[in-house]
PDB file of C-alpha atoms and ligand atoms in Angstrom:
ATOM      1  CA  MET A 845     -14.130   5.971   8.885  1.00 98.00           C
ATOM      2  CA  ARG A 846     -12.545   5.174   5.557  1.00 98.00           C
ATOM      3  CA  ILE A 847      -8.745   5.529   5.069  1.00 98.00           C
ATOM      4  CA  THR A 848      -7.157   5.332   1.623  1.00 98.00           C
ATOM      5  CA  VAL A 849      -3.302   5.377   1.242  1.00 98.00           C
ATOM      6  CA  LEU A 850      -1.427   6.202  -1.905  1.00 98.00           C
ATOM      7  CA  THR A 851       2.014   4.610  -1.870  1.00 98.00           C
ATOM      8  CA  LEU A 852       4.762   2.937  -3.919  1.00 97.00           C
ATOM      9  CA  PHE A 853       5.425   0.443  -1.187  1.00 97.00           C
ATOM     10  CA  PRO A 854       1.994  -1.216  -0.534  1.00 98.00           C
ATOM     11  CA  ALA A 855       3.727  -4.185   1.027  1.00 98.00           C
ATOM     12  CA  MET A 856       4.679  -2.003   4.117  1.00 98.00           C
ATOM     13  CA  PHE A 857       1.161  -1.826   5.304  1.00 98.00           C
ATOM     14  CA  PRO A 858      -0.391  -5.254   5.894  1.00 98.00           C
ATOM     15  CA  ALA A 859       1.653  -6.222   8.942  1.00 98.00           C
ATOM     16  CA  ILE A 860       0.415  -3.377  10.955  1.00 98.00           C
ATOM     17  CA  LEU A 861      -3.130  -3.066   9.641  1.00 98.00           C
ATOM     18  CA  ASN A 862      -3.763  -6.787  10.139  1.00 98.00           C
ATOM     19  CA  ASP A 863      -2.855  -7.003  13.785  1.00 97.00           C
ATOM     20  CA  SER A 864      -3.948  -5.816  17.217  1.00 96.00           C
ATOM     21  CA  ILE A 865      -6.315  -2.956  17.740  1.00 96.00           C
ATOM     22  CA  ILE A 866      -6.489  -1.909  14.001  1.00 97.00           C
ATOM     23  CA  LYS A 867      -7.306  -5.424  12.918  1.00 98.00           C
ATOM     24  CA  ARG A 868     -10.190  -5.556  15.469  1.00 97.00           C
ATOM     25  CA  ALA A 869     -11.424  -2.183  14.403  1.00 97.00           C
ATOM     26  CA  LYS A 870     -11.527  -3.400  10.824  1.00 98.00           C
ATOM     27  CA  GLU A 871     -13.275  -6.652  11.769  1.00 98.00           C
ATOM     28  CA  ASN A 872     -15.853  -4.476  13.736  1.00 97.00           C
ATOM     29  CA  ASN A 873     -16.342  -2.317  10.664  1.00 98.00           C
ATOM     30  CA  LEU A 874     -15.172   0.798  12.368  1.00 98.00           C
ATOM     31  CA  VAL A 875     -12.560   1.491   9.674  1.00 98.00           C
ATOM     32  CA  THR A 876     -11.852   0.422   6.159  1.00 98.00           C
ATOM     33  CA  PHE A 877      -8.655   0.722   4.232  1.00 98.00           C
ATOM     34  CA  GLU A 878      -7.635   0.927   0.642  1.00 98.00           C
ATOM     35  CA  ILE A 879      -4.045   0.781  -0.179  1.00 98.00           C
ATOM     36  CA  ILE A 880      -3.289   2.029  -3.775  1.00 98.00           C
ATOM     37  CA  ASN A 881       0.041   1.816  -5.606  1.00 98.00           C
ATOM     38  CA  PHE A 882       0.181   4.996  -7.635  1.00 98.00           C
ATOM     39  CA  ARG A 883       2.787   3.379  -9.897  1.00 97.00           C
ATOM     40  CA  ASP A 884      -0.356   1.647 -11.381  1.00 98.00           C
ATOM     41  CA  PHE A 885      -1.230   5.116 -12.596  1.00 98.00           C
ATOM     42  CA  SER A 886       1.907   5.849 -14.533  1.00 97.00           C
ATOM     43  CA  SER A 887       1.275   6.421 -18.149  1.00 94.00           C
ATOM     44  CA  ASN A 888       4.982   5.638 -18.827  1.00 89.00           C
ATOM     45  CA  LYS A 889       5.594   2.289 -20.475  1.00 92.00           C
ATOM     46  CA  HIS A 890       8.278   1.575 -17.870  1.00 95.00           C
ATOM     47  CA  LYS A 891       5.840   2.544 -15.077  1.00 96.00           C
ATOM     48  CA  MET A 892       8.147   5.274 -14.003  1.00 95.00           C
ATOM     49  CA  VAL A 893       6.651   7.727 -11.306  1.00 97.00           C
ATOM     50  CA  ASP A 894       9.722   9.976 -10.909  1.00 96.00           C
ATOM     51  CA  ASP A 895      12.090  11.964 -13.064  1.00 95.00           C
ATOM     52  CA  THR A 896      15.078  14.243 -12.833  1.00 95.00           C
ATOM     53  CA  PRO A 897      14.553  17.761 -11.369  1.00 95.00           C
ATOM     54  CA  TYR A 898      14.098  20.780 -13.613  1.00 97.00           C
ATOM     55  CA  GLY A 899      16.989  22.995 -13.025  1.00 97.00           C
ATOM     56  CA  GLY A 900      19.353  20.093 -12.428  1.00 96.00           C
ATOM     57  CA  GLY A 901      20.499  18.686  -9.015  1.00 94.00           C
ATOM     58  CA  ALA A 902      20.833  15.251  -7.491  1.00 93.00           C
ATOM     59  CA  GLY A 903      18.141  12.622  -7.006  1.00 92.00           C
ATOM     60  CA  MET A 904      14.709  12.087  -8.544  1.00 94.00           C
ATOM     61  CA  VAL A 905      11.425  13.978  -7.999  1.00 96.00           C
ATOM     62  CA  LEU A 906       8.060  12.310  -7.965  1.00 97.00           C
ATOM     63  CA  ALA A 907       5.933  13.377 -10.913  1.00 97.00           C
ATOM     64  CA  VAL A 908       2.557  15.103 -10.385  1.00 97.00           C
ATOM     65  CA  GLU A 909       0.569  13.156 -13.004  1.00 97.00           C
ATOM     66  CA  PRO A 910       0.523   9.526 -11.483  1.00 98.00           C
ATOM     67  CA  ILE A 911      -0.292  10.971  -8.079  1.00 98.00           C
ATOM     68  CA  TYR A 912      -3.133  13.144  -9.554  1.00 98.00           C
ATOM     69  CA  LYS A 913      -4.585  10.198 -11.536  1.00 98.00           C
ATOM     70  CA  ALA A 914      -4.365   7.974  -8.592  1.00 98.00           C
ATOM     71  CA  LEU A 915      -6.055  10.636  -6.366  1.00 98.00           C
ATOM     72  CA  THR A 916      -8.865  11.315  -8.869  1.00 98.00           C
ATOM     73  CA  SER A 917      -9.565   7.596  -9.315  1.00 98.00           C
ATOM     74  CA  ILE A 918     -10.627   7.279  -5.776  1.00 98.00           C
ATOM     75  CA  GLU A 919     -14.389   7.252  -5.415  1.00 98.00           C
ATOM     76  CA  GLY A 920     -15.435  10.382  -3.435  1.00 97.00           C
ATOM     77  CA  TYR A 921     -11.990  11.812  -3.310  1.00 98.00           C
ATOM     78  CA  GLU A 922     -13.370  15.348  -3.664  1.00 98.00           C
ATOM     79  CA  SER A 923     -14.883  15.298  -0.216  1.00 98.00           C
ATOM     80  CA  ALA A 924     -12.049  13.429   1.477  1.00 98.00           C
ATOM     81  CA  LEU A 925      -9.504  15.151   3.546  1.00 98.00           C
ATOM     82  CA  LYS A 926      -6.259  14.788   1.402  1.00 98.00           C
ATOM     83  CA  ILE A 927      -3.001  14.749   3.426  1.00 98.00           C
ATOM     84  CA  LEU A 928       0.373  14.889   2.007  1.00 98.00           C
ATOM     85  CA  LEU A 929       3.094  13.263   4.176  1.00 98.00           C
ATOM     86  CA  THR A 930       6.253  15.368   4.067  1.00 96.00           C
ATOM     87  CA  PRO A 931       8.884  16.517   6.480  1.00 94.00           C
ATOM     88  CA  GLN A 932       7.835  20.113   5.373  1.00 94.00           C
ATOM     89  CA  GLY A 933       4.381  19.663   6.814  1.00 95.00           C
ATOM     90  CA  LYS A 934       2.819  20.740  10.113  1.00 97.00           C
ATOM     91  CA  THR A 935       4.077  18.646  12.985  1.00 98.00           C
ATOM     92  CA  TYR A 936       1.604  15.872  14.063  1.00 98.00           C
ATOM     93  CA  HIS A 937       0.301  15.927  17.486  1.00 96.00           C
ATOM     94  CA  GLN A 938      -2.436  14.144  19.537  1.00 95.00           C
ATOM     95  CA  SER A 939      -4.679  17.194  18.935  1.00 95.00           C
ATOM     96  CA  VAL A 940      -4.505  16.530  15.190  1.00 97.00           C
ATOM     97  CA  ALA A 941      -5.387  12.931  15.834  1.00 97.00           C
ATOM     98  CA  LYS A 942      -8.458  13.923  17.698  1.00 95.00           C
ATOM     99  CA  GLU A 943      -9.471  16.266  14.939  1.00 97.00           C
ATOM    100  CA  LEU A 944      -9.053  13.494  12.271  1.00 98.00           C
ATOM    101  CA  ILE A 945     -11.514  11.103  13.906  1.00 96.00           C
ATOM    102  CA  SER A 946     -14.322  13.454  12.829  1.00 97.00           C
ATOM    103  CA  GLU A 947     -13.383  12.956   9.164  1.00 98.00           C
ATOM    104  CA  GLU A 948     -15.437  10.342   7.220  1.00 98.00           C
ATOM    105  CA  HIS A 949     -12.685   9.733   4.636  1.00 98.00           C
ATOM    106  CA  ILE A 950      -8.993  10.700   4.703  1.00 98.00           C
ATOM    107  CA  ILE A 951      -6.402  10.068   1.939  1.00 98.00           C
ATOM    108  CA  LEU A 952      -2.744   9.814   3.021  1.00 98.00           C
ATOM    109  CA  ILE A 953      -0.095  10.414   0.197  1.00 98.00           C
ATOM    110  CA  CYS A 954       3.238   8.974   0.812  1.00 98.00           C
ATOM    111  CA  GLY A 955       6.332  10.438  -0.997  1.00 91.00           C
ATOM    112  CA  HIS A 956       9.662   8.943  -1.516  1.00 84.00           C
ATOM    113  CA  TYR A 957      12.998   9.952  -2.965  1.00 71.00           C
ATOM    114  CA  GLU A 958      13.815  13.626  -2.956  1.00 78.00           C
ATOM    115  CA  GLY A 959      10.294  14.830  -2.798  1.00 90.00           C
ATOM    116  CA  PHE A 960       7.184  15.704  -4.824  1.00 95.00           C
ATOM    117  CA  ASP A 961       6.878  17.916  -7.945  1.00 97.00           C
ATOM    118  CA  ASP A 962       5.606  20.987  -6.024  1.00 97.00           C
ATOM    119  CA  ARG A 963       2.318  21.083  -8.049  1.00 98.00           C
ATOM    120  CA  VAL A 964       1.048  18.066  -6.088  1.00 98.00           C
ATOM    121  CA  ARG A 965       0.417  20.710  -3.453  1.00 97.00           C
ATOM    122  CA  GLU A 966      -2.433  22.139  -5.524  1.00 98.00           C
ATOM    123  CA  PHE A 967      -4.452  19.021  -4.996  1.00 98.00           C
ATOM    124  CA  ILE A 968      -4.145  18.281  -1.358  1.00 98.00           C
ATOM    125  CA  ASP A 969      -5.673  19.902   1.845  1.00 98.00           C
ATOM    126  CA  ILE A 970      -2.936  19.675   4.504  1.00 98.00           C
ATOM    127  CA  GLU A 971       0.699  18.619   4.769  1.00 97.00           C
ATOM    128  CA  VAL A 972       1.838  16.752   7.904  1.00 98.00           C
ATOM    129  CA  SER A 973       5.184  15.735   9.265  1.00 97.00           C
ATOM    130  CA  ILE A 974       5.615  13.394  12.262  1.00 98.00           C
ATOM    131  CA  GLY A 975       8.713  15.072  13.560  1.00 97.00           C
ATOM    132  CA  ASP A 976      12.008  16.780  12.873  1.00 96.00           C
ATOM    133  CA  TYR A 977      13.875  13.897  11.398  1.00 95.00           C
ATOM    134  CA  VAL A 978      14.184  12.446   7.915  1.00 93.00           C
ATOM    135  CA  LEU A 979      12.387   9.272   6.859  1.00 95.00           C
ATOM    136  CA  THR A 980      13.069   7.447   3.584  1.00 94.00           C
ATOM    137  CA  GLY A 981       9.338   7.682   2.782  1.00 96.00           C
ATOM    138  CA  GLY A 982       5.894   8.712   4.089  1.00 97.00           C
ATOM    139  CA  GLU A 983       4.737   5.182   4.862  1.00 98.00           C
ATOM    140  CA  ILE A 984       5.955   4.994   8.477  1.00 98.00           C
ATOM    141  CA  ALA A 985       4.302   8.373   8.956  1.00 98.00           C
ATOM    142  CA  ALA A 986       1.092   7.278   7.321  1.00 98.00           C
ATOM    143  CA  LEU A 987       1.054   4.146   9.637  1.00 98.00           C
ATOM    144  CA  THR A 988       1.703   6.522  12.665  1.00 98.00           C
ATOM    145  CA  ILE A 989      -1.288   8.561  11.784  1.00 98.00           C
ATOM    146  CA  ILE A 990      -3.434   5.629  11.193  1.00 98.00           C
ATOM    147  CA  ASP A 991      -2.603   3.905  14.440  1.00 98.00           C
ATOM    148  CA  SER A 992      -3.103   7.007  16.604  1.00 98.00           C
ATOM    149  CA  VAL A 993      -6.398   7.902  14.932  1.00 98.00           C
ATOM    150  CA  VAL A 994      -7.890   4.347  14.748  1.00 97.00           C
ATOM    151  CA  ARG A 995      -7.478   3.884  18.454  1.00 95.00           C
ATOM    152  CA  LEU A 996      -9.521   7.003  19.084  1.00 95.00           C
ATOM    153  CA  ILE A 997     -12.516   5.866  17.106  1.00 96.00           C
ATOM    154  CA  PRO A 998     -15.391   5.025  19.642  1.00 94.00           C
ATOM    155  CA  GLY A 999     -15.414   1.327  20.233  1.00 94.00           C
ATOM    156  CA  ALA A1000     -11.946   0.653  18.897  1.00 95.00           C
ATOM    157  CA  LEU A1001     -10.566   0.025  22.380  1.00 93.00           C
ATOM    158  CA  GLY A1002     -11.979  -2.379  24.863  1.00 83.00           C
ATOM    159  CA  SER A1003     -13.146  -0.748  28.087  1.00 73.00           C
ATOM    160  CA  LYS A1004      -9.974  -2.079  29.720  1.00 60.00           C
ATOM    161  CA  GLU A1005      -7.767  -0.201  27.241  1.00 66.00           C
ATOM    162  CA  SER A1006      -9.524   3.082  27.444  1.00 75.00           C
ATOM    163  CA  TYR A1007      -7.413   5.871  26.020  1.00 76.00           C
ATOM    164  CA  GLU A1008      -8.431   8.476  28.570  1.00 75.00           C
ATOM    165  CA  ASN A1009      -5.385   7.448  30.734  1.00 74.00           C
ATOM    166  CA  ASP A1010      -2.979   7.614  27.765  1.00 81.00           C
ATOM    167  CA  SER A1011      -0.047   9.845  27.736  1.00 81.00           C
ATOM    168  CA  PHE A1012      -0.970  13.080  25.901  1.00 81.00           C
ATOM    169  CA  TYR A1013      -4.705  12.511  26.152  1.00 75.00           C
ATOM    170  CA  GLU A1014      -4.901  15.635  28.215  1.00 76.00           C
ATOM    171  CA  ASP A1015      -1.580  17.009  27.346  1.00 83.00           C
ATOM    172  CA  THR A1016       0.063  15.112  30.125  1.00 90.00           C
ATOM    173  CA  LEU A1017       2.163  12.028  30.391  1.00 94.00           C
ATOM    174  CA  ASP A1018       0.748   8.863  31.925  1.00 93.00           C
ATOM    175  CA  TYR A1019       1.378   7.733  35.549  1.00 95.00           C
ATOM    176  CA  PRO A1020       3.690   4.829  36.273  1.00 97.00           C
ATOM    177  CA  GLN A1021       2.190   1.406  36.172  1.00 96.00           C
ATOM    178  CA  TYR A1022       3.177  -1.829  37.927  1.00 98.00           C
ATOM    179  CA  THR A1023       2.150  -5.508  37.771  1.00 98.00           C
ATOM    180  CA  LYS A1024       3.102  -8.731  39.516  1.00 97.00           C
ATOM    181  CA  PRO A1025       5.418  -9.586  41.297  1.00 98.00           C
ATOM    182  CA  ARG A1026       5.116  -7.053  44.196  1.00 98.00           C
ATOM    183  CA  GLU A1027       8.903  -7.225  44.405  1.00 98.00           C
ATOM    184  CA  PHE A1028      11.465  -7.743  41.702  1.00 98.00           C
ATOM    185  CA  ARG A1029      15.261  -7.788  42.670  1.00 98.00           C
ATOM    186  CA  GLY A1030      14.508  -5.489  45.622  1.00 98.00           C
ATOM    187  CA  LEU A1031      12.362  -3.124  43.518  1.00 98.00           C
ATOM    188  CA  LYS A1032       9.131  -2.700  45.148  1.00 98.00           C
ATOM    189  CA  VAL A1033       5.743  -1.658  43.900  1.00 98.00           C
ATOM    190  CA  PRO A1034       4.546   1.624  45.735  1.00 98.00           C
ATOM    191  CA  ASP A1035       2.582   0.723  48.853  1.00 98.00           C
ATOM    192  CA  VAL A1036      -0.315   2.958  47.844  1.00 98.00           C
ATOM    193  CA  LEU A1037      -1.239   0.753  44.840  1.00 98.00           C
ATOM    194  CA  LEU A1038      -1.527  -2.212  47.296  1.00 97.00           C
ATOM    195  CA  SER A1039      -3.685  -0.388  49.751  1.00 97.00           C
ATOM    196  CA  GLY A1040      -7.053  -1.130  48.040  1.00 97.00           C
ATOM    197  CA  ASN A1041      -7.911   2.591  48.807  1.00 98.00           C
ATOM    198  CA  HIS A1042      -9.215   3.689  45.423  1.00 97.00           C
ATOM    199  CA  GLN A1043      -9.429   7.496  46.468  1.00 98.00           C
ATOM    200  CA  GLU A1044      -5.748   7.419  47.487  1.00 98.00           C
ATOM    201  CA  ILE A1045      -4.720   5.516  44.443  1.00 98.00           C
ATOM    202  CA  ALA A1046      -6.391   8.028  42.154  1.00 97.00           C
ATOM    203  CA  LYS A1047      -4.783  10.952  43.965  1.00 98.00           C
ATOM    204  CA  TRP A1048      -1.363   9.324  43.821  1.00 98.00           C
ATOM    205  CA  ARG A1049      -1.873   8.717  40.066  1.00 97.00           C
ATOM    206  CA  GLU A1050      -2.875  12.313  39.417  1.00 96.00           C
ATOM    207  CA  GLU A1051       0.138  13.511  41.412  1.00 97.00           C
ATOM    208  CA  MET A1052       2.512  11.286  39.527  1.00 97.00           C
ATOM    209  CA  LYS A1053       1.128  12.444  36.171  1.00 95.00           C
ATOM    210  CA  VAL A1054       1.854  16.043  36.988  1.00 95.00           C
ATOM    211  CA  LYS A1055       5.269  15.188  38.580  1.00 97.00           C
ATOM    212  CA  ARG A1056       6.336  13.198  35.413  1.00 96.00           C
ATOM    213  CA  THR A1057       5.011  15.738  32.946  1.00 95.00           C
ATOM    214  CA  LEU A1058       6.847  18.552  34.959  1.00 96.00           C
ATOM    215  CA  GLU A1059      10.190  16.465  35.026  1.00 97.00           C
ATOM    216  CA  ARG A1060      10.038  15.114  31.560  1.00 97.00           C
ATOM    217  CA  ARG A1061       8.017  17.439  29.347  1.00 96.00           C
ATOM    218  CA  PRO A1062       7.808  20.896  30.978  1.00 94.00           C
ATOM    219  CA  ASP A1063       6.724  22.240  27.566  1.00 92.00           C
ATOM    220  CA  LEU A1064       3.520  19.988  27.852  1.00 88.00           C
ATOM    221  CA  HIS A1065       2.816  20.981  31.346  1.00 75.00           C
ATOM    222  CA  LYS A1066       2.794  24.617  30.360  1.00 72.00           C
ATOM    223  CA  LYS A1067       0.322  23.885  27.502  1.00 70.00           C
ATOM    224  CA  SER A1068      -2.098  22.090  29.725  1.00 58.00           C
ATOM    225  CA  ASN A1069      -2.094  24.769  32.571  1.00 59.00           C
TER     226      ASN A1069
HETATM  227 CL1  6GU B2344       5.665  12.739   6.769  1.00 51.10          CL
HETATM  228  N1  6GU B2344       7.928  11.991   5.555  1.00 51.10           N
HETATM  229  C1  6GU B2344       9.326  11.780   5.440  1.00 51.10           C
HETATM  230  N2  6GU B2344       9.721  11.383   4.348  1.00 51.10           N
HETATM  231  N3  6GU B2344      10.119  12.168   6.477  1.00 51.10           N
HETATM  232  C2  6GU B2344       9.437  12.603   7.554  1.00 51.10           C
HETATM  233  C3  6GU B2344       8.100  12.706   7.741  1.00 51.10           C
HETATM  234  C4  6GU B2344       7.374  12.460   6.565  1.00 51.10           C
HETATM  235  N4  6GU B2344       7.833  13.210   8.979  1.00 51.10           N
HETATM  236  C5  6GU B2344       9.002  13.288   9.498  1.00 51.10           C
HETATM  237  N5  6GU B2344      10.036  12.934   8.708  1.00 51.10           N
END
């Protein structure tokens, strides 16, 4: 999979992309990244990428031209899935992450300031938001999408880290987990987990998944039944 990011803040990416599972996926050639600063595509001598809004009002609006130029400079951009990150987009879910792994190439376009010149919308395929709150820019949303997609690429996780038990994998939350010690400040690990009875353990985990989902996310429970 190939992931291209258009951003004005490329320095926000390396810490996340060069660590942990994403780093390993890169090293194993499961994913490649290109981070492009679309400021480099400004034809303005001051390298400006935004301007005051037509019609007046506060703040600055990202201009369409540098984004268009950056986008069309990407090799093979025509066939890539072009995703605009904006709080006005469709809310991101695990189901979208699962769909995105079948794409060969995705382009994530991060905005900033008061928003994009609306004509940017003519050159993209989908708009995505990661939830109903306001971020300063699309970078954290792009990293959220990258992280959630890369871990689903076959081979990205070691067998021990399989995602099939993850919360949301089947529209349920995960079961509770414990590790040593058996008792901490009077808090005990459930007996069944120490029983060695794998069938009983699997049954308990399945029950706990349902219980947790019902208690915490009844909306999810409805969706999966
Ligand atoms: Cl994708 N961008 C911004 N700026 N804010 C957001 C968002 C995206 N998703 C939720 N809030």
